[in-house]
Amino acid sequence: MRAAPYAHLSFSLAEDPSYWKRIPAWSDVPEGEFISYNWQTKNSVNNSRELFTFMKAVLPHDLPQSSGLTSSPKTVDDLINDVQHGIRQAPMAVKLTPHLLSLVNWSDPLHDPVFRQFIPLGSRTKPDHPMLTLDSLDETGDSPVRGIIHRYPDRAVFLATSICPVYCRNCTRSYTVGGRTEKVKKKPFLPIYKKWEVMFDYVERTPTIADMLVSGGDTYTLSPDNLRMIGMRMLSIPHVQRLRFASKGVSFCPGRIIDPEDGWADVIIDLAHQGRKMGKSVALHTHFNHPNEITSITRKAAQRLFEEGVIVRNQSVLLNGVNNNVDTMKLLINQLSSMNIQPYYVFQCDMVRGIEDMRTPLHEILRMESVVRGWTSGFMTPNFVVNLPGGGGKRLACSYESYDRATDTDEGLADRLAISAASNKRLATITRAPERLGLPTESSETYRIPINKSRPQQIEPSSEAAARRVESLQTWKIISLRTSVLNSTTL
């Protein structure tokens, strides 16, 4: 496994009750004000100009050198020039909360894992993977109506917004999330009720959907009223049995969870209680990548959710120079478990424009799992998974049949994922009992669905009612790419 020279384990703010006061501009800010989401958004860094002003105020003139860079910035001006170069090549805009900025060890930013996740350096940039596409998971191809991703037969994603309070460098949805950058022109999805209604209608008339993930963007940007409206509407749909809300908020702005003046967490708690009475599961899925992201306020937020019976799961991404070493991953799992946040997934980093320096080859996630699994309780051991390019869905990284590390390919996994093949036409076959899908039973039990991404999907034999129900049922699609596309070009 490659060394991770930037993963700085010794710098931790978990025991410092006033960690933000290390930043001169916030040295007099009391906790009651700092935890306010409104205060966080008003004092966030929202563009490169504000970022450079902040950096000049907190950085030492001379910087500790990084062994991981061939041309390491030596002064503040060098670093700002390097960041400026990195931002020009980045797919994501700059947006950082005071809480997140307080987590960075500004006396040694080049070795800091939080800095690395959010602030790009031009000197670290590597060429993009040759098979990269902007929407690498083909989410738009799995979208029957705008704002819905329906890839798995019984699960769909409801994209409530394309806005986040912070922007991660490695965002899989960089094709739509956040503002436009020099490299990426985007089609944002704003939280507008008129658009949501079309999405609700699709979920309501698709009885195969039992599991809904409300995501974005980040649901933290939704007002409590909008959050409640979406949650109650989903719970009112009889066939929706599981409801999840995706938010990195517990990581980048945990104070909102414990702020008595803010109703966002109250809504999540109430939806969880309402769902439980209906026999339905409501959970919050969050995103920590490194133990340094956990503070005293984080623990208070997690404790409140735990006391109120809210299920919280964590999804991490394996990132080079952040958490791709065993000690860091074990500590992260341990800290999450101690807060009653279930370590749910560790993802192989998706192919995203401008972040190849953050991706790891497949053998690293395989090695990571082999060491971590069996180290702690099974229900607190995350699944190490790969989200396959082209819309193939999630697969356990360890499910490969053969793996040639010399070329970093995995032919066995690719073969198993080739569900069907056609030279000019994509075909998917449904072999389930047709009556369970609401299909006519008088015809054959096998239905072949042409998947044409430029036109609405149709079902054969044709039936208007059946076509509406199966219009975007996403069965596994053809994976024609060798799985070397999953891995970094650097072994």
Tab-separated table of C-alpha atoms in Angstrom:
chain	number	residue	atom	x	y	z
A	1	MET	CA	0.000	0.000	0.000
A	2	ARG	CA	1.331	3.420	-0.899
A	3	ALA	CA	2.425	5.666	1.895
A	4	ALA	CA	0.065	8.490	2.735
A	5	PRO	CA	2.374	11.371	3.672
A	6	TYR	CA	-0.486	13.823	4.203
A	7	ALA	CA	-2.605	11.814	6.669
A	8	HIS	CA	-1.750	13.688	9.840
A	9	LEU	CA	-2.967	11.618	12.789
A	10	SER	CA	-1.348	13.581	15.593
A	11	PHE	CA	-3.385	16.734	14.952
A	12	SER	CA	-6.796	16.323	16.548
A	13	LEU	CA	-9.377	18.773	17.870
A	14	ALA	CA	-11.698	16.197	19.415
A	15	GLU	CA	-10.847	17.216	22.978
A	16	ASP	CA	-10.653	20.988	22.399
A	17	PRO	CA	-14.039	22.518	23.331
A	18	SER	CA	-13.181	25.837	21.625
A	19	TYR	CA	-11.167	24.648	18.612
A	20	TRP	CA	-12.390	27.452	16.309
A	21	LYS	CA	-10.789	30.084	18.546
A	22	ARG	CA	-7.392	29.142	17.136
A	23	ILE	CA	-8.473	31.197	14.109
A	24	PRO	CA	-7.793	34.893	14.950
A	25	ALA	CA	-10.990	36.158	13.306
A	26	TRP	CA	-13.118	33.857	15.490
A	27	SER	CA	-11.208	34.013	18.762
A	28	ASP	CA	-14.051	35.894	20.473
A	29	VAL	CA	-16.960	33.917	18.990
A	30	PRO	CA	-18.889	32.054	21.720
A	31	GLU	CA	-20.082	28.486	21.177
A	32	GLY	CA	-23.731	29.512	21.018
A	33	GLU	CA	-22.964	31.706	18.010
A	34	PHE	CA	-20.494	29.344	16.356
A	35	ILE	CA	-22.964	26.428	16.233
A	36	SER	CA	-25.541	28.552	14.415
A	37	TYR	CA	-26.017	27.408	10.811
A	38	ASN	CA	-26.913	30.971	9.836
A	39	TRP	CA	-23.649	32.220	11.334
A	40	GLN	CA	-21.738	29.455	9.561
A	41	THR	CA	-23.223	30.297	6.158
A	42	LYS	CA	-22.722	34.061	6.628
A	43	ASN	CA	-19.059	33.562	7.529
A	44	SER	CA	-18.245	30.881	4.956
A	45	VAL	CA	-15.541	31.267	2.333
A	46	ASN	CA	-17.435	31.369	-0.975
A	47	ASN	CA	-14.817	32.043	-3.655
A	48	SER	CA	-11.097	32.004	-4.324
A	49	ARG	CA	-10.624	35.656	-3.398
A	50	GLU	CA	-12.089	35.076	0.076
A	51	LEU	CA	-10.046	31.883	0.432
A	52	PHE	CA	-6.768	33.649	-0.337
A	53	THR	CA	-7.582	36.436	2.139
A	54	PHE	CA	-8.277	33.834	4.812
A	55	MET	CA	-5.093	31.906	4.033
A	56	LYS	CA	-2.924	34.997	4.321
A	57	ALA	CA	-4.392	35.624	7.783
A	58	VAL	CA	-3.744	32.134	9.186
A	59	LEU	CA	-0.658	30.731	7.438
A	60	PRO	CA	2.937	31.113	8.611
A	61	HIS	CA	5.202	32.861	6.122
A	62	ASP	CA	7.428	29.814	5.641
A	63	LEU	CA	5.727	26.458	5.183
A	64	PRO	CA	6.920	23.020	6.299
A	65	GLN	CA	7.981	21.099	3.205
A	66	SER	CA	6.102	18.115	1.861
A	67	SER	CA	7.904	14.939	0.868
A	68	GLY	CA	4.929	14.074	-1.316
A	69	LEU	CA	5.491	16.922	-3.792
A	70	THR	CA	8.257	17.351	-6.324
A	71	SER	CA	7.973	21.139	-6.135
A	72	SER	CA	6.574	21.954	-2.735
A	73	PRO	CA	5.376	25.543	-2.076
A	74	LYS	CA	7.784	27.219	0.341
A	75	THR	CA	5.952	30.437	1.241
A	76	VAL	CA	2.396	31.691	1.616
A	77	ASP	CA	2.547	33.332	-1.805
A	78	ASP	CA	3.836	30.115	-3.362
A	79	LEU	CA	0.955	28.166	-1.837
A	80	ILE	CA	-1.674	30.687	-2.933
A	81	ASN	CA	-0.318	30.590	-6.489
A	82	ASP	CA	-0.423	26.804	-6.376
A	83	VAL	CA	-4.020	26.811	-5.114
A	84	GLN	CA	-5.002	29.345	-7.754
A	85	HIS	CA	-3.612	27.036	-10.429
A	86	GLY	CA	-5.464	24.093	-8.890
A	87	ILE	CA	-8.803	25.941	-8.770
A	88	ARG	CA	-8.555	26.700	-12.499
A	89	GLN	CA	-8.454	22.952	-13.188
A	90	ALA	CA	-11.001	21.892	-10.561
A	91	PRO	CA	-14.552	20.725	-11.322
A	92	MET	CA	-15.912	22.130	-8.055
A	93	ALA	CA	-16.248	25.719	-6.882
A	94	VAL	CA	-14.813	26.915	-3.563
A	95	LYS	CA	-17.174	26.876	-0.585
A	96	LEU	CA	-16.008	26.198	2.992
A	97	THR	CA	-17.680	26.691	6.378
A	98	PRO	CA	-15.874	28.150	9.416
A	99	HIS	CA	-16.207	24.779	11.172
A	100	LEU	CA	-14.388	23.035	8.338
A	101	LEU	CA	-11.733	25.745	8.076
A	102	SER	CA	-11.154	25.378	11.829
A	103	LEU	CA	-10.292	21.694	11.344
A	104	VAL	CA	-7.244	22.390	9.177
A	105	ASN	CA	-3.793	22.476	10.741
A	106	TRP	CA	-2.784	25.765	9.132
A	107	SER	CA	0.742	25.550	10.519
A	108	ASP	CA	1.294	22.569	8.203
A	109	PRO	CA	-1.407	22.596	5.504
A	110	LEU	CA	0.499	20.506	2.950
A	111	HIS	CA	0.249	17.476	5.255
A	112	ASP	CA	-3.315	18.107	6.391
A	113	PRO	CA	-6.026	15.610	5.321
A	114	VAL	CA	-8.880	18.123	5.549
A	115	PHE	CA	-7.026	20.714	3.456
A	116	ARG	CA	-6.382	18.040	0.833
A	117	GLN	CA	-10.067	17.139	0.483
A	118	PHE	CA	-11.293	20.658	-0.232
A	119	ILE	CA	-8.462	22.810	-1.567
A	120	PRO	CA	-6.770	21.753	-4.831
A	121	LEU	CA	-3.091	22.271	-5.613
A	122	GLY	CA	-1.964	22.609	-9.198
A	123	SER	CA	1.375	20.964	-8.343
A	124	ARG	CA	-0.435	17.763	-7.325
A	125	THR	CA	-2.640	17.553	-10.397
A	126	LYS	CA	-2.346	14.414	-12.531
A	127	PRO	CA	-3.795	13.775	-15.985
A	128	ASP	CA	-7.387	12.550	-15.926
A	129	HIS	CA	-8.079	8.903	-16.618
A	130	PRO	CA	-8.280	8.415	-20.419
A	131	MET	CA	-11.753	6.828	-20.128
A	132	LEU	CA	-13.157	9.549	-17.890
A	133	THR	CA	-16.586	10.975	-18.606
A	134	LEU	CA	-18.051	13.941	-16.742
A	135	ASP	CA	-20.977	11.873	-15.428
A	136	SER	CA	-18.861	8.784	-14.775
A	137	LEU	CA	-21.660	6.735	-13.148
A	138	ASP	CA	-24.092	7.622	-15.948
A	139	GLU	CA	-26.628	8.970	-13.481
A	140	THR	CA	-28.296	11.061	-16.170
A	141	GLY	CA	-28.782	7.865	-18.186
A	142	ASP	CA	-30.606	6.348	-15.223
A	143	SER	CA	-32.900	9.352	-14.845
A	144	PRO	CA	-36.485	8.702	-16.043
A	145	VAL	CA	-37.505	12.227	-15.006
A	146	ARG	CA	-35.175	15.043	-14.113
A	147	GLY	CA	-34.165	14.821	-10.467
A	148	ILE	CA	-34.752	11.059	-10.078
A	149	ILE	CA	-32.027	8.427	-10.443
A	150	HIS	CA	-33.530	4.946	-10.734
A	151	ARG	CA	-30.760	2.405	-11.206
A	152	TYR	CA	-31.769	-0.449	-8.900
A	153	PRO	CA	-35.277	-1.908	-9.310
A	154	ASP	CA	-36.353	-1.277	-5.704
A	155	ARG	CA	-34.399	1.891	-4.920
A	156	ALA	CA	-34.283	5.417	-6.312
A	157	VAL	CA	-32.607	8.728	-5.538
A	158	PHE	CA	-34.546	11.972	-5.156
A	159	LEU	CA	-32.241	14.911	-5.951
A	160	ALA	CA	-33.836	17.690	-3.943
A	161	THR	CA	-31.131	20.267	-4.685
A	162	SER	CA	-27.776	20.720	-6.399
A	163	ILE	CA	-26.414	22.995	-3.668
A	164	CYS	CA	-24.094	22.082	-0.779
A	165	PRO	CA	-22.835	24.201	2.136
A	166	VAL	CA	-19.315	22.961	1.257
A	167	TYR	CA	-17.889	21.525	-1.943
A	168	CYS	CA	-15.659	18.451	-1.883
A	169	ARG	CA	-13.006	18.133	-4.581
A	170	ASN	CA	-13.970	14.549	-5.410
A	171	CYS	CA	-17.746	15.086	-5.763
A	172	THR	CA	-19.208	12.405	-8.039
A	173	ARG	CA	-21.966	14.810	-9.094
A	174	SER	CA	-19.541	17.541	-10.133
A	175	TYR	CA	-21.461	17.538	-13.423
A	176	THR	CA	-24.392	19.297	-11.715
A	177	VAL	CA	-23.545	20.221	-8.097
A	178	GLY	CA	-22.274	23.695	-7.281
A	179	GLY	CA	-21.514	26.702	-9.429
A	180	ARG	CA	-19.806	26.641	-12.795
A	181	THR	CA	-16.039	26.482	-12.913
A	182	GLU	CA	-13.503	27.197	-15.661
A	183	LYS	CA	-13.517	23.485	-16.527
A	184	VAL	CA	-17.155	22.482	-16.040
A	185	LYS	CA	-20.383	24.106	-17.170
A	186	LYS	CA	-23.249	22.762	-15.080
A	187	LYS	CA	-26.992	22.419	-15.135
A	188	PRO	CA	-27.959	23.047	-11.513
A	189	PHE	CA	-31.088	21.577	-10.002
A	190	LEU	CA	-32.612	24.169	-7.717
A	191	PRO	CA	-35.042	23.236	-4.905
A	192	ILE	CA	-38.279	24.233	-6.650
A	193	TYR	CA	-41.580	22.629	-5.666
A	194	LYS	CA	-42.822	22.521	-9.275
A	195	LYS	CA	-39.922	20.211	-10.186
A	196	TRP	CA	-40.341	18.139	-7.054
A	197	GLU	CA	-43.980	17.424	-7.915
A	198	VAL	CA	-42.983	15.645	-11.129
A	199	MET	CA	-40.498	13.577	-9.130
A	200	PHE	CA	-43.063	12.708	-6.445
A	201	ASP	CA	-45.464	11.611	-9.160
A	202	TYR	CA	-42.870	9.220	-10.591
A	203	VAL	CA	-42.214	7.619	-7.199
A	204	GLU	CA	-45.926	7.305	-6.471
A	205	ARG	CA	-46.652	5.501	-9.738
A	206	THR	CA	-43.661	3.149	-9.565
A	207	PRO	CA	-44.636	0.433	-7.040
A	208	THR	CA	-41.314	-1.405	-7.281
A	209	ILE	CA	-39.601	1.406	-5.333
A	210	ALA	CA	-39.335	0.479	-1.649
A	211	ASP	CA	-36.221	2.476	-0.745
A	212	MET	CA	-35.825	6.222	-1.327
A	213	LEU	CA	-32.667	8.252	-0.832
A	214	VAL	CA	-33.204	12.011	-0.626
A	215	SER	CA	-29.960	13.592	-1.716
A	216	GLY	CA	-28.543	16.348	-3.864
A	217	GLY	CA	-26.446	18.421	-3.355
A	218	ASP	CA	-26.919	18.239	0.358
A	219	THR	CA	-30.215	18.093	2.228
A	220	TYR	CA	-28.651	20.385	4.863
A	221	THR	CA	-29.421	23.262	2.491
A	222	LEU	CA	-33.158	22.532	2.645
A	223	SER	CA	-35.287	24.566	5.013
A	224	PRO	CA	-36.922	22.606	7.836
A	225	ASP	CA	-40.324	23.129	6.175
A	226	ASN	CA	-39.147	21.735	2.836
A	227	LEU	CA	-37.366	18.868	4.565
A	228	ARG	CA	-40.557	17.952	6.417
A	229	MET	CA	-42.693	18.226	3.307
A	230	ILE	CA	-40.432	15.873	1.333
A	231	GLY	CA	-40.173	13.424	4.230
A	232	MET	CA	-43.898	13.250	4.961
A	233	ARG	CA	-44.760	12.962	1.272
A	234	MET	CA	-42.381	9.999	0.935
A	235	LEU	CA	-43.682	8.318	4.083
A	236	SER	CA	-47.242	8.660	2.780
A	237	ILE	CA	-46.442	6.504	-0.268
A	238	PRO	CA	-47.478	2.945	0.691
A	239	HIS	CA	-44.735	1.098	-1.176
A	240	VAL	CA	-41.890	3.285	0.168
A	241	GLN	CA	-40.678	1.390	3.239
A	242	ARG	CA	-37.231	2.906	3.743
A	243	LEU	CA	-36.299	6.575	3.622
A	244	ARG	CA	-32.801	7.978	3.855
A	245	PHE	CA	-31.554	11.564	3.911
A	246	ALA	CA	-28.020	12.208	2.660
A	247	SER	CA	-26.097	15.023	4.333
A	248	LYS	CA	-22.495	15.748	5.148
A	249	GLY	CA	-23.804	18.261	7.686
A	250	VAL	CA	-22.854	16.219	10.752
A	251	SER	CA	-19.276	16.450	9.495
A	252	PHE	CA	-18.895	20.028	8.229
A	253	CYS	CA	-21.433	21.855	10.420
A	254	PRO	CA	-22.469	19.664	13.369
A	255	GLY	CA	-23.524	22.590	15.549
A	256	ARG	CA	-26.819	22.838	13.678
A	257	ILE	CA	-27.884	19.501	15.186
A	258	ILE	CA	-27.626	20.872	18.738
A	259	ASP	CA	-28.722	24.462	18.094
A	260	PRO	CA	-32.027	24.974	19.981
A	261	GLU	CA	-32.912	27.809	17.598
A	262	ASP	CA	-32.642	25.640	14.473
A	263	GLY	CA	-35.393	23.221	13.456
A	264	TRP	CA	-33.560	21.078	10.864
A	265	ALA	CA	-32.590	18.291	13.279
A	266	ASP	CA	-36.020	18.462	14.927
A	267	VAL	CA	-37.557	17.537	11.574
A	268	ILE	CA	-35.203	14.586	11.035
A	269	ILE	CA	-36.003	13.335	14.542
A	270	ASP	CA	-39.745	13.748	14.053
A	271	LEU	CA	-39.655	11.972	10.670
A	272	ALA	CA	-37.771	9.076	12.283
A	273	HIS	CA	-40.436	8.839	15.003
A	274	GLN	CA	-43.286	9.089	12.486
A	275	GLY	CA	-41.700	6.458	10.286
A	276	ARG	CA	-41.225	4.072	13.210
A	277	LYS	CA	-44.932	4.318	14.069
A	278	MET	CA	-45.714	3.401	10.463
A	279	GLY	CA	-43.274	0.483	10.454
A	280	LYS	CA	-40.920	2.379	8.138
A	281	SER	CA	-37.226	3.101	8.552
A	282	VAL	CA	-35.882	6.665	8.384
A	283	ALA	CA	-32.110	7.172	8.525
A	284	LEU	CA	-29.514	9.901	8.088
A	285	HIS	CA	-26.486	9.074	5.937
A	286	THR	CA	-23.461	11.257	6.523
A	287	HIS	CA	-19.866	11.445	5.319
A	288	PHE	CA	-16.667	11.473	7.400
A	289	ASN	CA	-13.360	10.628	5.720
A	290	HIS	CA	-10.812	11.263	8.474
A	291	PRO	CA	-10.749	11.208	12.306
A	292	ASN	CA	-9.601	14.843	12.375
A	293	GLU	CA	-13.099	15.824	11.247
A	294	ILE	CA	-14.507	14.787	14.630
A	295	THR	CA	-14.697	17.464	17.325
A	296	SER	CA	-16.363	17.959	20.686
A	297	ILE	CA	-19.360	19.526	18.922
A	298	THR	CA	-19.519	16.565	16.535
A	299	ARG	CA	-19.849	14.241	19.512
A	300	LYS	CA	-22.629	16.343	21.024
A	301	ALA	CA	-24.510	16.271	17.714
A	302	ALA	CA	-24.125	12.509	17.337
A	303	GLN	CA	-25.242	11.973	20.930
A	304	ARG	CA	-28.427	13.985	20.416
A	305	LEU	CA	-29.362	11.967	17.332
A	306	PHE	CA	-28.604	8.722	19.155
A	307	GLU	CA	-30.708	9.668	22.176
A	308	GLU	CA	-33.612	10.491	19.870
A	309	GLY	CA	-33.347	7.124	18.117
A	310	VAL	CA	-32.183	8.404	14.717
A	311	ILE	CA	-30.187	5.854	12.717
A	312	VAL	CA	-26.992	7.456	11.406
A	313	ARG	CA	-24.722	5.704	8.926
A	314	ASN	CA	-21.427	6.894	7.470
A	315	GLN	CA	-20.138	6.577	3.927
A	316	SER	CA	-16.430	7.272	3.442
A	317	VAL	CA	-14.388	7.517	0.268
A	318	LEU	CA	-10.904	6.019	0.116
A	319	LEU	CA	-8.696	8.965	-0.809
A	320	ASN	CA	-4.983	8.995	-1.488
A	321	GLY	CA	-3.178	11.077	1.099
A	322	VAL	CA	-6.240	11.296	3.339
A	323	ASN	CA	-7.269	7.901	4.689
A	324	ASN	CA	-5.581	5.237	2.557
A	325	ASN	CA	-3.598	3.734	5.387
A	326	VAL	CA	-4.737	1.178	7.918
A	327	ASP	CA	-4.094	3.201	11.084
A	328	THR	CA	-6.184	6.125	9.835
A	329	MET	CA	-9.050	3.912	8.685
A	330	LYS	CA	-9.106	1.935	11.924
A	331	LEU	CA	-9.157	5.113	13.994
A	332	LEU	CA	-11.966	6.556	11.861
A	333	ILE	CA	-14.046	3.396	12.277
A	334	ASN	CA	-13.343	3.383	16.005
A	335	GLN	CA	-14.337	7.032	16.452
A	336	LEU	CA	-17.516	6.664	14.409
A	337	SER	CA	-18.505	3.570	16.383
A	338	SER	CA	-17.931	5.382	19.661
A	339	MET	CA	-20.471	8.008	18.512
A	340	ASN	CA	-22.994	5.313	17.481
A	341	ILE	CA	-22.563	6.202	13.812
A	342	GLN	CA	-22.421	2.997	11.799
A	343	PRO	CA	-19.461	2.780	9.379
A	344	TYR	CA	-21.523	1.683	6.385
A	345	TYR	CA	-19.456	2.034	3.205
A	346	VAL	CA	-15.893	2.796	2.156
A	347	PHE	CA	-16.028	3.646	-1.533
A	348	GLN	CA	-13.329	3.404	-4.130
A	349	CYS	CA	-13.028	7.016	-5.323
A	350	ASP	CA	-15.024	7.546	-8.517
A	351	MET	CA	-13.500	8.926	-11.676
A	352	VAL	CA	-13.955	12.691	-11.435
A	353	ARG	CA	-12.319	15.359	-13.518
A	354	GLY	CA	-9.270	17.021	-11.975
A	355	ILE	CA	-8.848	14.719	-8.929
A	356	GLU	CA	-6.778	11.799	-10.219
A	357	ASP	CA	-4.181	12.548	-7.522
A	358	MET	CA	-6.792	11.555	-4.917
A	359	ARG	CA	-7.705	8.172	-6.413
A	360	THR	CA	-6.157	4.856	-5.382
A	361	PRO	CA	-5.607	1.622	-7.342
A	362	LEU	CA	-7.878	-1.313	-6.637
A	363	HIS	CA	-5.250	-3.274	-4.734
A	364	GLU	CA	-5.258	-0.659	-1.960
A	365	ILE	CA	-8.935	-1.062	-1.123
A	366	LEU	CA	-8.526	-4.854	-1.288
A	367	ARG	CA	-5.606	-4.707	1.133
A	368	MET	CA	-7.467	-2.280	3.387
A	369	GLU	CA	-10.454	-4.584	3.704
A	370	SER	CA	-8.308	-7.666	4.331
A	371	VAL	CA	-6.729	-5.953	7.331
A	372	VAL	CA	-9.814	-4.179	8.720
A	373	ARG	CA	-12.279	-7.054	8.425
A	374	GLY	CA	-12.110	-9.136	11.587
A	375	TRP	CA	-10.482	-6.324	13.557
A	376	THR	CA	-13.747	-5.125	15.119
A	377	SER	CA	-17.397	-6.163	15.368
A	378	GLY	CA	-18.935	-7.164	12.065
A	379	PHE	CA	-21.823	-4.702	12.319
A	380	MET	CA	-19.297	-1.890	12.744
A	381	THR	CA	-17.124	-3.019	9.825
A	382	PRO	CA	-17.842	-1.088	6.628
A	383	ASN	CA	-18.344	-2.704	3.248
A	384	PHE	CA	-15.532	-1.782	0.865
A	385	VAL	CA	-17.206	-1.167	-2.467
A	386	VAL	CA	-16.679	0.009	-6.021
A	387	ASN	CA	-19.332	2.057	-7.801
A	388	LEU	CA	-18.890	0.846	-11.350
A	389	PRO	CA	-18.519	3.332	-14.209
A	390	GLY	CA	-21.282	3.494	-16.750
A	391	GLY	CA	-24.090	2.788	-14.289
A	392	GLY	CA	-23.145	-0.744	-13.231
A	393	GLY	CA	-23.961	-0.031	-9.601
A	394	LYS	CA	-22.161	-0.912	-6.384
A	395	ARG	CA	-20.106	-4.104	-6.042
A	396	LEU	CA	-18.036	-5.375	-3.157
A	397	ALA	CA	-14.410	-4.747	-4.046
A	398	CYS	CA	-13.541	-8.271	-2.900
A	399	SER	CA	-16.002	-9.862	-5.352
A	400	TYR	CA	-13.431	-10.093	-8.119
A	401	GLU	CA	-12.536	-13.540	-9.520
A	402	SER	CA	-9.035	-12.709	-10.720
A	403	TYR	CA	-6.863	-9.655	-10.357
A	404	ASP	CA	-3.626	-8.846	-12.163
A	405	ARG	CA	-1.898	-6.245	-10.040
A	406	ALA	CA	0.804	-5.719	-12.639
A	407	THR	CA	-1.731	-4.238	-15.039
A	408	ASP	CA	-4.329	-3.388	-12.395
A	409	THR	CA	-7.160	-5.044	-14.284
A	410	ASP	CA	-9.913	-7.286	-13.010
A	411	GLU	CA	-11.290	-9.346	-15.864
A	412	GLY	CA	-13.351	-11.687	-13.716
A	413	LEU	CA	-15.427	-8.903	-12.215
A	414	ALA	CA	-15.937	-7.343	-15.628
A	415	ASP	CA	-17.163	-10.648	-17.056
A	416	ARG	CA	-19.636	-11.153	-14.225
A	417	LEU	CA	-21.053	-7.671	-14.763
A	418	ALA	CA	-21.640	-8.132	-18.472
A	419	ILE	CA	-25.319	-8.882	-18.053
A	420	SER	CA	-26.195	-8.821	-21.739
A	421	ALA	CA	-24.560	-7.546	-24.879
A	422	ALA	CA	-25.796	-6.192	-28.172
A	423	SER	CA	-23.756	-4.354	-30.751
A	424	ASN	CA	-26.230	-1.618	-31.599
A	425	LYS	CA	-28.973	-2.037	-29.008
A	426	ARG	CA	-28.867	-2.355	-25.251
A	427	LEU	CA	-31.107	-5.036	-23.845
A	428	ALA	CA	-32.008	-5.910	-20.297
A	429	THR	CA	-33.971	-8.975	-19.293
A	430	ILE	CA	-36.440	-9.132	-16.419
A	431	THR	CA	-36.841	-12.677	-15.158
A	432	ARG	CA	-38.846	-11.860	-12.050
A	433	ALA	CA	-42.484	-12.831	-11.763
A	434	PRO	CA	-44.249	-10.259	-13.946
A	435	GLU	CA	-47.181	-9.781	-11.589
A	436	ARG	CA	-44.792	-8.499	-8.887
A	437	LEU	CA	-43.762	-5.707	-11.231
A	438	GLY	CA	-47.316	-4.888	-12.206
A	439	LEU	CA	-46.811	-6.356	-15.695
A	440	PRO	CA	-49.447	-8.274	-17.663
A	441	THR	CA	-49.320	-11.985	-16.848
A	442	GLU	CA	-50.990	-13.264	-20.003
A	443	SER	CA	-47.778	-12.896	-21.979
A	444	SER	CA	-44.335	-14.387	-21.588
A	445	GLU	CA	-42.744	-14.292	-18.138
A	446	THR	CA	-39.584	-12.783	-19.607
A	447	TYR	CA	-39.611	-9.190	-20.777
A	448	ARG	CA	-36.847	-7.699	-22.865
A	449	ILE	CA	-36.577	-3.956	-22.454
A	450	PRO	CA	-34.682	-1.931	-25.039
A	451	ILE	CA	-32.726	0.775	-23.224
A	452	ASN	CA	-32.285	3.708	-25.540
A	453	LYS	CA	-30.871	6.720	-23.740
A	454	SER	CA	-31.996	9.191	-26.395
A	455	ARG	CA	-35.665	8.185	-26.189
A	456	PRO	CA	-38.129	7.081	-23.492
A	457	GLN	CA	-37.858	3.380	-22.725
A	458	GLN	CA	-40.566	1.085	-24.042
A	459	ILE	CA	-41.579	-2.400	-23.051
A	460	GLU	CA	-42.305	-5.307	-25.361
A	461	PRO	CA	-45.003	-6.579	-25.609
A	462	SER	CA	-46.415	-3.072	-25.421
A	463	SER	CA	-48.943	-2.158	-22.808
A	464	GLU	CA	-49.508	1.466	-21.931
A	465	ALA	CA	-50.064	0.766	-18.235
A	466	ALA	CA	-47.109	-1.591	-18.010
A	467	ALA	CA	-44.905	0.785	-19.939
A	468	ARG	CA	-45.634	3.544	-17.453
A	469	ARG	CA	-44.643	1.309	-14.530
A	470	VAL	CA	-41.492	-0.061	-16.117
A	471	GLU	CA	-40.636	3.066	-18.047
A	472	SER	CA	-37.394	3.555	-16.149
A	473	LEU	CA	-36.939	0.333	-14.236
A	474	GLN	CA	-33.190	0.100	-14.200
A	475	THR	CA	-31.970	-3.444	-14.476
A	476	TRP	CA	-28.246	-4.050	-14.629
A	477	LYS	CA	-26.785	-2.535	-17.752
A	478	ILE	CA	-23.982	-3.627	-19.994
A	479	ILE	CA	-20.523	-2.986	-18.655
A	480	SER	CA	-18.257	-2.956	-21.680
A	481	LEU	CA	-15.354	-1.238	-19.944
A	482	ARG	CA	-12.530	-3.264	-18.487
A	483	THR	CA	-12.371	-2.581	-14.797
A	484	SER	CA	-8.988	-0.950	-15.125
A	485	VAL	CA	-11.100	2.200	-15.429
A	486	LEU	CA	-11.866	1.781	-11.747
A	487	ASN	CA	-8.285	2.333	-10.794
A	488	SER	CA	-5.779	5.110	-10.821
A	489	THR	CA	-3.426	5.171	-13.780
A	490	THR	CA	-0.645	5.185	-11.197
A	491	LEU	CA	-0.053	1.830	-9.511
